[in-house]
Coordinates of N, CA and C and ligand atoms in Angstrom, one line a residue:
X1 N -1.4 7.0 -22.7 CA -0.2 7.5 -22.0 C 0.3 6.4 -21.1
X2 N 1.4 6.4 -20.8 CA 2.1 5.2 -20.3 C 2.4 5.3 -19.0
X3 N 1.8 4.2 -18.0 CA 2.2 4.6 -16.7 C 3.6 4.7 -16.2
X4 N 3.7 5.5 -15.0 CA 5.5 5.3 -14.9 C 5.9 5.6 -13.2
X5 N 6.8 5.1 -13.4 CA 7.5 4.8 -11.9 C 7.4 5.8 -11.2
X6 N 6.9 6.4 -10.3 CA 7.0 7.5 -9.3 C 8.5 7.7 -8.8
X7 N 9.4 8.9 -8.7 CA 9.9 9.1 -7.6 C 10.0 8.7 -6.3
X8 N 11.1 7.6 -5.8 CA 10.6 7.8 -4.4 C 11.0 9.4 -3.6
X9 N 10.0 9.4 -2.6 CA 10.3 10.6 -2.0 C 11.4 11.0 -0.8
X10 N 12.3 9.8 -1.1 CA 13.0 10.0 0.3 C 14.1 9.1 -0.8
X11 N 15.9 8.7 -0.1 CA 16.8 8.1 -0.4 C 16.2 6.7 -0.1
X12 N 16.9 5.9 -0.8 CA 16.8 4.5 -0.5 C 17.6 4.0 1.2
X13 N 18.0 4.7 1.5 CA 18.7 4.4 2.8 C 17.9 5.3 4.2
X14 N 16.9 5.9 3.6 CA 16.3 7.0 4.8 C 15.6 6.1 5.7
X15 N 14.8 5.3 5.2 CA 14.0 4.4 6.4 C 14.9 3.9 7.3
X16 N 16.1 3.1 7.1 CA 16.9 2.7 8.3 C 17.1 3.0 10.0
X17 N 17.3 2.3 10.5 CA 17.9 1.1 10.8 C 15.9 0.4 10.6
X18 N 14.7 0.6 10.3 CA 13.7 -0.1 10.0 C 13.7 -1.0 8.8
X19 N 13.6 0.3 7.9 CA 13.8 -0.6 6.5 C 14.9 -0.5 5.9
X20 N 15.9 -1.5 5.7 CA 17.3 -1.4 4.8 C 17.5 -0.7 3.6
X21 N 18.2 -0.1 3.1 CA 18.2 0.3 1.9 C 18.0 -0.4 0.9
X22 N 18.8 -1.7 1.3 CA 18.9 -2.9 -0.3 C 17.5 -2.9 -0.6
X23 N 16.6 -3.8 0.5 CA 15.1 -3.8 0.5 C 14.2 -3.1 -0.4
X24 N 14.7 -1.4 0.2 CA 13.8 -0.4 -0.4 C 13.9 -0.2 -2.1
X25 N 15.8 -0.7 -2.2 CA 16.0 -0.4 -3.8 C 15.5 -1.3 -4.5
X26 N 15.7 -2.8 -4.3 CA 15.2 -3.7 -5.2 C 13.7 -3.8 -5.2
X27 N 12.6 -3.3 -4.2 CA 11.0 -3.2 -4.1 C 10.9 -2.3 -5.2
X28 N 11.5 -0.8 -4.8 CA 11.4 0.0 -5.9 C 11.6 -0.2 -7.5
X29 N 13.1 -0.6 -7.7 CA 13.3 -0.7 -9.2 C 13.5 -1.8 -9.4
X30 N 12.9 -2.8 -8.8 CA 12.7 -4.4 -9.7 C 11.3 -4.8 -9.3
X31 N 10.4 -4.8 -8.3 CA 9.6 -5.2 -7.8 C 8.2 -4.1 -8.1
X32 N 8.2 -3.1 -7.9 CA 7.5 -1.8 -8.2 C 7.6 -1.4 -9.8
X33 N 9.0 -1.7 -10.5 CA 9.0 -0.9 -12.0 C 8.1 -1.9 -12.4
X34 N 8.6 -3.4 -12.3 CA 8.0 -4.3 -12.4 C 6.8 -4.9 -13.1
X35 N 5.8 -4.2 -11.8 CA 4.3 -4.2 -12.3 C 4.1 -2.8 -13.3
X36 N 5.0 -2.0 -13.4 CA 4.4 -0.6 -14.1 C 5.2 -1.0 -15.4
X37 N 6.2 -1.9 -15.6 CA 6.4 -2.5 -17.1 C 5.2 -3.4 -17.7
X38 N 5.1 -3.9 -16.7 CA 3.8 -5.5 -17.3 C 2.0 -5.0 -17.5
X39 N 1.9 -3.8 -16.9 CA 0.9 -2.8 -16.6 C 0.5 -2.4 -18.0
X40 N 1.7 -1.8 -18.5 CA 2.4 -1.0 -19.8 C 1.6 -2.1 -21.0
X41 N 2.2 -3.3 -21.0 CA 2.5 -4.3 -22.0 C 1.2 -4.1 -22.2
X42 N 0.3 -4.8 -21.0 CA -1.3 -5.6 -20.9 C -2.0 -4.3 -21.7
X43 N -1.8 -3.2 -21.8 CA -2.6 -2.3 -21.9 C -2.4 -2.3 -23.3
X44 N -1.0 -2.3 -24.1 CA -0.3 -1.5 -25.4 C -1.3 -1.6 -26.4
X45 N -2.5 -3.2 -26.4 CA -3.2 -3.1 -27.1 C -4.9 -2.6 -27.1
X46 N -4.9 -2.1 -25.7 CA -6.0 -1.6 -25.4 C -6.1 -0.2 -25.3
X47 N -5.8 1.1 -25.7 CA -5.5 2.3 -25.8 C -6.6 3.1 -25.0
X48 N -7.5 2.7 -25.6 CA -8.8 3.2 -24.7 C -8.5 3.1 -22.8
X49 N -7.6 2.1 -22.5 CA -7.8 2.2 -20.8 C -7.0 2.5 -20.7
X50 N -5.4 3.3 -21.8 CA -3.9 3.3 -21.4 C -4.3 4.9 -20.3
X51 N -5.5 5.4 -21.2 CA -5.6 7.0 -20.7 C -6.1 7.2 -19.4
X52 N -6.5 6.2 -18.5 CA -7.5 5.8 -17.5 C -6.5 5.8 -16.5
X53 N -6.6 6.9 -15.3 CA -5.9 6.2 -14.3 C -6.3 5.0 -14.0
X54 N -4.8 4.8 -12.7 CA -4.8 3.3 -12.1 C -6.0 3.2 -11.4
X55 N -6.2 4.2 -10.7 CA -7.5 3.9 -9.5 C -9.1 3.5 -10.5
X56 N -9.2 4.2 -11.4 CA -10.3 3.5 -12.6 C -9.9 2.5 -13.4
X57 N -9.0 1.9 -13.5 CA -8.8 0.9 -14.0 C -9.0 -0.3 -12.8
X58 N -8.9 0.3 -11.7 CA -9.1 -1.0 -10.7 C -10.5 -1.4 -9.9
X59 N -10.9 0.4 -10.1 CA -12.5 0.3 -10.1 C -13.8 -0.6 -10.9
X60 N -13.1 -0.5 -12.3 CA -13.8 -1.0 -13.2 C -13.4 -2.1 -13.9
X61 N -13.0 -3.1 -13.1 CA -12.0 -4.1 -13.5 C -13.1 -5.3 -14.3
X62 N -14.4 -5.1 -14.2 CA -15.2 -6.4 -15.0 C -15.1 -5.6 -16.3
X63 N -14.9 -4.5 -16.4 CA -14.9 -3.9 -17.7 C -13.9 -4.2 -18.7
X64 N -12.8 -4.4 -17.9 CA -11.4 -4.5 -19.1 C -11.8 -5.9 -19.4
X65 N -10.6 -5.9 -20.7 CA -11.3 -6.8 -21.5 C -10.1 -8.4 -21.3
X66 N -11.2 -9.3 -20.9 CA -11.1 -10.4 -20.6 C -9.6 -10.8 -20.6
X67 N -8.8 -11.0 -21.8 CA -7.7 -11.5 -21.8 C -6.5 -10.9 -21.4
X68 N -6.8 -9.2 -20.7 CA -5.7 -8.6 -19.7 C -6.3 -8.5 -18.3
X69 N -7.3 -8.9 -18.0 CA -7.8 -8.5 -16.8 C -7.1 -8.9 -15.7
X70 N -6.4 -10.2 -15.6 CA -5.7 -10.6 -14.4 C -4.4 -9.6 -14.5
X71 N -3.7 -9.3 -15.3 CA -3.1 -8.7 -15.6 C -2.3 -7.1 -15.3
X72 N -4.1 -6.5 -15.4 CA -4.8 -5.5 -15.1 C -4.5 -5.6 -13.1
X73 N -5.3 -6.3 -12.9 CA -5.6 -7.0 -11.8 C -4.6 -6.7 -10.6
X74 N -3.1 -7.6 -11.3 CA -1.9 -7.9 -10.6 C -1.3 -7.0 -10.7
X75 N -0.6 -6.2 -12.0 CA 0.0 -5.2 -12.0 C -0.2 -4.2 -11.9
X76 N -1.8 -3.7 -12.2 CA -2.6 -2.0 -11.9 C -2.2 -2.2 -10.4
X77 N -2.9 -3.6 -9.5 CA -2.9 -3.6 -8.4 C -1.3 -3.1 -7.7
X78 N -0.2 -3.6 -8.1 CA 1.2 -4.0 -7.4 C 1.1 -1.9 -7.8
X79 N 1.0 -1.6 -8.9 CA 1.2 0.1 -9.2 C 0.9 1.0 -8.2
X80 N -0.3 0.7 -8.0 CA -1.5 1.7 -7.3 C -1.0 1.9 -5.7
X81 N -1.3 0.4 -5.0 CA -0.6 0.3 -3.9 C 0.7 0.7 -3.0
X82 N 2.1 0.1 -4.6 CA 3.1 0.4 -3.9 C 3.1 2.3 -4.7
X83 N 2.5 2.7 -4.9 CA 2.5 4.6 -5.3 C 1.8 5.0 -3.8
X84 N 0.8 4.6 -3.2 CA 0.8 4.7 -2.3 C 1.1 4.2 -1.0
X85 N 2.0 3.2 -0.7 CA 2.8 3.1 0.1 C 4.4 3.6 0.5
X86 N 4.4 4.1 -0.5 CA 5.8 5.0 -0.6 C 5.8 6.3 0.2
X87 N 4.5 6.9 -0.3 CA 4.1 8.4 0.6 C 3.7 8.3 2.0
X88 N 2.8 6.5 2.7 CA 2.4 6.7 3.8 C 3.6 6.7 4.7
X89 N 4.9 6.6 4.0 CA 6.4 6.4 4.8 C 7.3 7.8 5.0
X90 N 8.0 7.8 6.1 CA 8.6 9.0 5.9 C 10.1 8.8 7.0
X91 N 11.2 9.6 6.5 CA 12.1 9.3 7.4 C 12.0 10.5 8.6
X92 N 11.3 11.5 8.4 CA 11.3 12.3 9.5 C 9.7 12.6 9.9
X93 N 9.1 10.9 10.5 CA 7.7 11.8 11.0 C 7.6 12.6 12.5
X94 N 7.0 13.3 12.2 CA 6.6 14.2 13.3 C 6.0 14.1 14.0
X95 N 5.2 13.1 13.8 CA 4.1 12.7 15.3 C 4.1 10.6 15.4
X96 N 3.8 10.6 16.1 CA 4.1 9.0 16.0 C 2.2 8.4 15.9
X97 N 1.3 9.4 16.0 CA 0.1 9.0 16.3 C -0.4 10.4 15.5
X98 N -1.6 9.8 14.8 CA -2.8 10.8 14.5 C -3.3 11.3 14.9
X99 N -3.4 12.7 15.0 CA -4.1 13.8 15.3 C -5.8 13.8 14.4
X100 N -6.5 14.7 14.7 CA -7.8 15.7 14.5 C -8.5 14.2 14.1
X101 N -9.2 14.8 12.6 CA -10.4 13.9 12.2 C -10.2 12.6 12.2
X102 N -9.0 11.9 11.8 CA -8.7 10.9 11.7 C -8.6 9.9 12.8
X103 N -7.9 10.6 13.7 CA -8.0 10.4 15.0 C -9.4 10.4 15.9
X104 N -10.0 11.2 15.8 CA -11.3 11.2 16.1 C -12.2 9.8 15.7
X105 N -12.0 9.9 14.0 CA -12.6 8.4 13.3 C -11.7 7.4 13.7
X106 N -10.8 7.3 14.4 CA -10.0 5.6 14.7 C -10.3 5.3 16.3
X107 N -10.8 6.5 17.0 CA -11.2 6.0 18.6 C -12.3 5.9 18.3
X108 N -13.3 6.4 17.5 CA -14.8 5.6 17.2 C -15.1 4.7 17.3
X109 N -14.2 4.3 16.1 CA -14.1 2.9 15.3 C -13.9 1.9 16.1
X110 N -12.6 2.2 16.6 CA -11.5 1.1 17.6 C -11.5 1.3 18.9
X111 N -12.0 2.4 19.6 CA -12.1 2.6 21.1 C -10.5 3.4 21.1
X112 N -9.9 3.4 20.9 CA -8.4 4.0 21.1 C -7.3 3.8 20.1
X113 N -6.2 4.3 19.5 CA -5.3 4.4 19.2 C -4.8 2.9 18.7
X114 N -4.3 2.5 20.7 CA -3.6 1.5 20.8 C -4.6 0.4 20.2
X115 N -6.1 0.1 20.1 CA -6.6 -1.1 20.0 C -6.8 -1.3 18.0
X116 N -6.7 -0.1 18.3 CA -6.5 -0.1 16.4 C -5.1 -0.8 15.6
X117 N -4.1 -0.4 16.5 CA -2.7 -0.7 15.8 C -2.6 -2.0 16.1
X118 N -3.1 -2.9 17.3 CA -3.0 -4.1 17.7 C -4.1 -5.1 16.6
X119 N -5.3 -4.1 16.3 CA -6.1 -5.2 15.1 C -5.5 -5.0 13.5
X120 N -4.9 -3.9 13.6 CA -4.1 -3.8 12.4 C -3.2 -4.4 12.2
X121 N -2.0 -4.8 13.0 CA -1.4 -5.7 13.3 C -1.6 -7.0 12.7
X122 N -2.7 -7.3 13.6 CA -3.3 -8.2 13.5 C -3.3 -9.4 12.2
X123 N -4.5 -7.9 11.1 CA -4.2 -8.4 9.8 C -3.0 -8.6 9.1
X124 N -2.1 -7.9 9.4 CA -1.0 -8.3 9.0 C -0.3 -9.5 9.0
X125 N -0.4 -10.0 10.2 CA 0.3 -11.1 10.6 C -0.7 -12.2 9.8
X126 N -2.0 -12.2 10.1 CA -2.8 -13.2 9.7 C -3.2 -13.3 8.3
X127 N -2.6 -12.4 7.3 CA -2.6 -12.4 5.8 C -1.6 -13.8 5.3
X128 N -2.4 -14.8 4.6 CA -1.2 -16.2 4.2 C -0.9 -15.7 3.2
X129 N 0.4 -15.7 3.6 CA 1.1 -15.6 2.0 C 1.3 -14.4 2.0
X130 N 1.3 -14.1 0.9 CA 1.7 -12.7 0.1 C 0.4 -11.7 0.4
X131 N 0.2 -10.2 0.7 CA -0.5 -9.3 0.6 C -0.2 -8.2 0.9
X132 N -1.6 -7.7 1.8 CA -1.3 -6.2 2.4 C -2.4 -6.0 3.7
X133 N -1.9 -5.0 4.5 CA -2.8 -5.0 5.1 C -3.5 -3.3 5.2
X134 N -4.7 -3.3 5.3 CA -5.1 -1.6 5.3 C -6.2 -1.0 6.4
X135 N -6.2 -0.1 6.4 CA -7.2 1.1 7.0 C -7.7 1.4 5.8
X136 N -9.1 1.1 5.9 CA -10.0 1.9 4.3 C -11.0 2.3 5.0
X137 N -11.9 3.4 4.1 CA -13.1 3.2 4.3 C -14.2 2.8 3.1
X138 N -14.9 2.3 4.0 CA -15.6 0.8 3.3 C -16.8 1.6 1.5
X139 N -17.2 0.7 1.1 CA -18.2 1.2 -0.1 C -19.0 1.8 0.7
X140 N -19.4 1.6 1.9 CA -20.7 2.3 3.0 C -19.7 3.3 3.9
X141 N -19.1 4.0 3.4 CA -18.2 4.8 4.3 C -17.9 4.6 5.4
X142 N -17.4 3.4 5.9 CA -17.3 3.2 7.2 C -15.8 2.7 7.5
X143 N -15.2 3.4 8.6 CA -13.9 3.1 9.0 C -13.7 1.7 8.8
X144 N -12.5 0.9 8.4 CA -12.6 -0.4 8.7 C -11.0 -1.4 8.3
X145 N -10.7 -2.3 8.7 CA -9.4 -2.8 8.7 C -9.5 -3.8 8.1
X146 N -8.6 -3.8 6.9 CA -9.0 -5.2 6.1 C -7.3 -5.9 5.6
X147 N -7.2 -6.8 4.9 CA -6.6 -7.2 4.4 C -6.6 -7.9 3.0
X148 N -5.8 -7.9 2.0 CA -5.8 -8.5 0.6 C -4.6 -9.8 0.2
X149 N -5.1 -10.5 -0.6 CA -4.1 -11.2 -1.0 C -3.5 -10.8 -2.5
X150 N -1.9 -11.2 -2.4 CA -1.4 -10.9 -4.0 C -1.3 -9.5 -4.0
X151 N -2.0 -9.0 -5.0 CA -1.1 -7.2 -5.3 C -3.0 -6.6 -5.3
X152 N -4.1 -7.0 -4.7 CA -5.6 -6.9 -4.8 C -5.5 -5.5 -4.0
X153 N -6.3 -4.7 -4.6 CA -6.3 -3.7 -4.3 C -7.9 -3.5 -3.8
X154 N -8.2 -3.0 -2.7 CA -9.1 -2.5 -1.6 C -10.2 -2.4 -3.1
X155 N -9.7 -1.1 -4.1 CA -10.6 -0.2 -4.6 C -11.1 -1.3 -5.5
X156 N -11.0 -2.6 -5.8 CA -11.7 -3.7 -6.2 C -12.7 -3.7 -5.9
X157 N -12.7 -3.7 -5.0 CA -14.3 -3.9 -4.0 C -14.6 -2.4 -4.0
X158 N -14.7 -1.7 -4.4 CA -15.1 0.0 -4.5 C -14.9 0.4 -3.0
X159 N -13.5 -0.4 -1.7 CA -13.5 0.5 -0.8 C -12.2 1.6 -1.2
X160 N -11.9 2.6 -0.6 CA -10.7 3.7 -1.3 C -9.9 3.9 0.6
X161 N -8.5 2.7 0.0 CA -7.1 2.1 0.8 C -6.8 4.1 1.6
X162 N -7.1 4.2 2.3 CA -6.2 5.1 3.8 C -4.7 5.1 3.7
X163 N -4.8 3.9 4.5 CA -3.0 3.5 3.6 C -3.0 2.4 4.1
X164 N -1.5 1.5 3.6 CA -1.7 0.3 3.7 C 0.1 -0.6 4.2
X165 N 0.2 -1.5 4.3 CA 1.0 -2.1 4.9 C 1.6 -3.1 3.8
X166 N 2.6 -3.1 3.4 CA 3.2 -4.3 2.1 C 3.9 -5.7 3.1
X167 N 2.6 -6.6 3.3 CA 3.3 -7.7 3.9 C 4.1 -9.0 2.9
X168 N 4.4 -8.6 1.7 CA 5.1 -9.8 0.9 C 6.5 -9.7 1.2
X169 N 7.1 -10.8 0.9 CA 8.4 -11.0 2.0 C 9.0 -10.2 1.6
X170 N 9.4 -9.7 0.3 CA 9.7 -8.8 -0.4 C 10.0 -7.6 -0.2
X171 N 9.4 -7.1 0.6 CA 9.2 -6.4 1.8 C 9.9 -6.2 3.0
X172 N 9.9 -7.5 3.5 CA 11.5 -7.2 4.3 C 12.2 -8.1 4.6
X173 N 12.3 -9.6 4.1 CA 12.7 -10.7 4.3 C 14.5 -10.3 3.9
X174 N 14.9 -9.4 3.5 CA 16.5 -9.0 3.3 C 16.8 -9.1 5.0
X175 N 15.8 -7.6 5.6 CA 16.2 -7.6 6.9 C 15.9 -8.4 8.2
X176 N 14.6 -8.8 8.4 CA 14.0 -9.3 9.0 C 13.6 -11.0 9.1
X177 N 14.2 -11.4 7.7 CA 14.0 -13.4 7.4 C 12.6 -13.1 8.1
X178 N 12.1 -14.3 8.5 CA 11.3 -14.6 8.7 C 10.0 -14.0 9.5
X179 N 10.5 -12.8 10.2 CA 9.8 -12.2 11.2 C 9.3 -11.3 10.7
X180 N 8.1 -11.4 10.2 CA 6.9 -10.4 10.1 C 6.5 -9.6 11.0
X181 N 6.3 -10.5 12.0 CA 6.2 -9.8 13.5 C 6.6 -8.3 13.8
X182 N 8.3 -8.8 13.7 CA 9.2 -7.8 13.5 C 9.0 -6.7 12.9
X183 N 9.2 -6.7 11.6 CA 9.1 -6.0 10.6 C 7.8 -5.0 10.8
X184 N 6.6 -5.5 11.1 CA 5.2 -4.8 11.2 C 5.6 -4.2 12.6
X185 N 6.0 -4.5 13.9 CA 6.2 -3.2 14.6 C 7.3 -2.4 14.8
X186 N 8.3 -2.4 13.7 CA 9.2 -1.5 13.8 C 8.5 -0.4 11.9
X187 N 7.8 -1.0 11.4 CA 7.1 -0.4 10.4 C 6.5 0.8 11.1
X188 N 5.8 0.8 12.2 CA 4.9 2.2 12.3 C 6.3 3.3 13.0
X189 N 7.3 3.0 12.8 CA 8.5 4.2 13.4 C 8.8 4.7 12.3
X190 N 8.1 5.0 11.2 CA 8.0 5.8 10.1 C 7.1 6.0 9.4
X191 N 5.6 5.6 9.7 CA 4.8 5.9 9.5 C 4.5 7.5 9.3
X192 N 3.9 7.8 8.1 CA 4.0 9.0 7.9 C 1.9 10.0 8.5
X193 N 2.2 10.0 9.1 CA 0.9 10.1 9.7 C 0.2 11.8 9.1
X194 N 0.9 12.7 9.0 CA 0.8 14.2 8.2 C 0.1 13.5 6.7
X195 N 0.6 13.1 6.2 CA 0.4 12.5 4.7 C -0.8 11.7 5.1
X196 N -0.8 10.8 5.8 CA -2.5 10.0 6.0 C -3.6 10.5 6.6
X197 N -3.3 11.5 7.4 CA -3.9 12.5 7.7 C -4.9 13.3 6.5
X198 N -4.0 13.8 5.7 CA -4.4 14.7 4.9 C -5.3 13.8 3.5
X199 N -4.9 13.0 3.2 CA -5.5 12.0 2.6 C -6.5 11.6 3.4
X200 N -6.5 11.2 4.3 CA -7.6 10.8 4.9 C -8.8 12.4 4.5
X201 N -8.2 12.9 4.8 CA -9.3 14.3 4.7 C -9.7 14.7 3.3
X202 N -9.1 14.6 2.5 CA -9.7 14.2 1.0 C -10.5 13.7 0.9
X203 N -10.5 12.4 1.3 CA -11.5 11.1 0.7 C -12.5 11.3 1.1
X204 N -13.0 12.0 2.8 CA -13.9 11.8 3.3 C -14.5 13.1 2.9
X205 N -13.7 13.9 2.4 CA -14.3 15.7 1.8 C -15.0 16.3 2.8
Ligands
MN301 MN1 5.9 -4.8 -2.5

């Protein structure tokens, strides 16, 4: 079965004045369909992994077979990620900060709130080039903040992405040129925190 573009869950103009609408439309239907066209192709002759979710296909990535794997790699990755970075956004969040377990697990981890968003940050800014930056928890279950290059997806390494940050310029160089900076603290003013919340409480079961 063929992967396919998710719905975004909101208008292309809802993130504003953060994220622009142009931004959001061309990420979505040129940047996003993108890797779920080239995703499509890599697979057409491999049938056996068309039926495999994304997240097992990125799990088990020495498995696929050699001459789609980068392929696999870049576009499972660009799929996976930007399907869930769409949901960790919202134009109407309700809380600007996490509540309950989550919250509980990030003052553990980080001592506070605030020391979390500044190492998170962090990765962000210090990712070269193209990536992402995330909250996962680790193959050893453990809270932890990482960052990837290219469209590399956490669940590579068997950790499973919380949610994550799209730092390729791609992202917001329409609005923001050059300032990453920028862009990454006006990113958490829509942070959808109900939705990562609840995900978070999934994963950890
Ligand atoms: Mn992107």
């Amino acid at each position: 079965m063929a992967y396919t573009l998710p719905k975004l869950p909101y208008a292309y103009n809802a993130l504003e004045p953060y994220i622009d609408a142009k931004t959001m439309e061309i990420h979505h239907t040129k940047h996003h369909a993108g890797y779920v066209t080239k995703l499509n192709n890599a697979l057409q002759k491999h049938a056996e992994w068309h039926d495999k979710s994304v997240e097992e296909l990125l799990g088990h990535l020495s498995q696929i077979p050699e001459e789609v794997r980068s392929a696999v790699r870049n576009n499972g990755g660009g799929h996976a990620n930007h399907t869930l970075f769409w949901q960790c956004m919202t134009p109407f969040p309700i809380k600007s900060v996490p509540n309950g377990s989550l919250a509980a697990a990030i003052d553990k981890e980080f001592g506070s709130f605030e020391q979390f968003q500044k190492a998170f940050n962090q990765a962000a800014l210090t990712q070269f080039g193209s990536g992402w930056a995330w909250l996962i928890i680790t193959s050893s279950h453990e809270l932890a903040i990482t960052s990837t290059p290219n469209q590399d997806s956490p669940l590579l390494k068997g950790h499973q992405p919380i949610f994550g940050l799209d730092v390729w310029e791609h992202a917001y160089y329409l609005h923001y040129q050059n300032r990453r900076a920028e862009y990454v603290d006006q990113w958490w003013n829509v942070v959808n925190w109900e939705f990562i919340e609840e995900r978070f409480g999934k994963l950890i079961g």
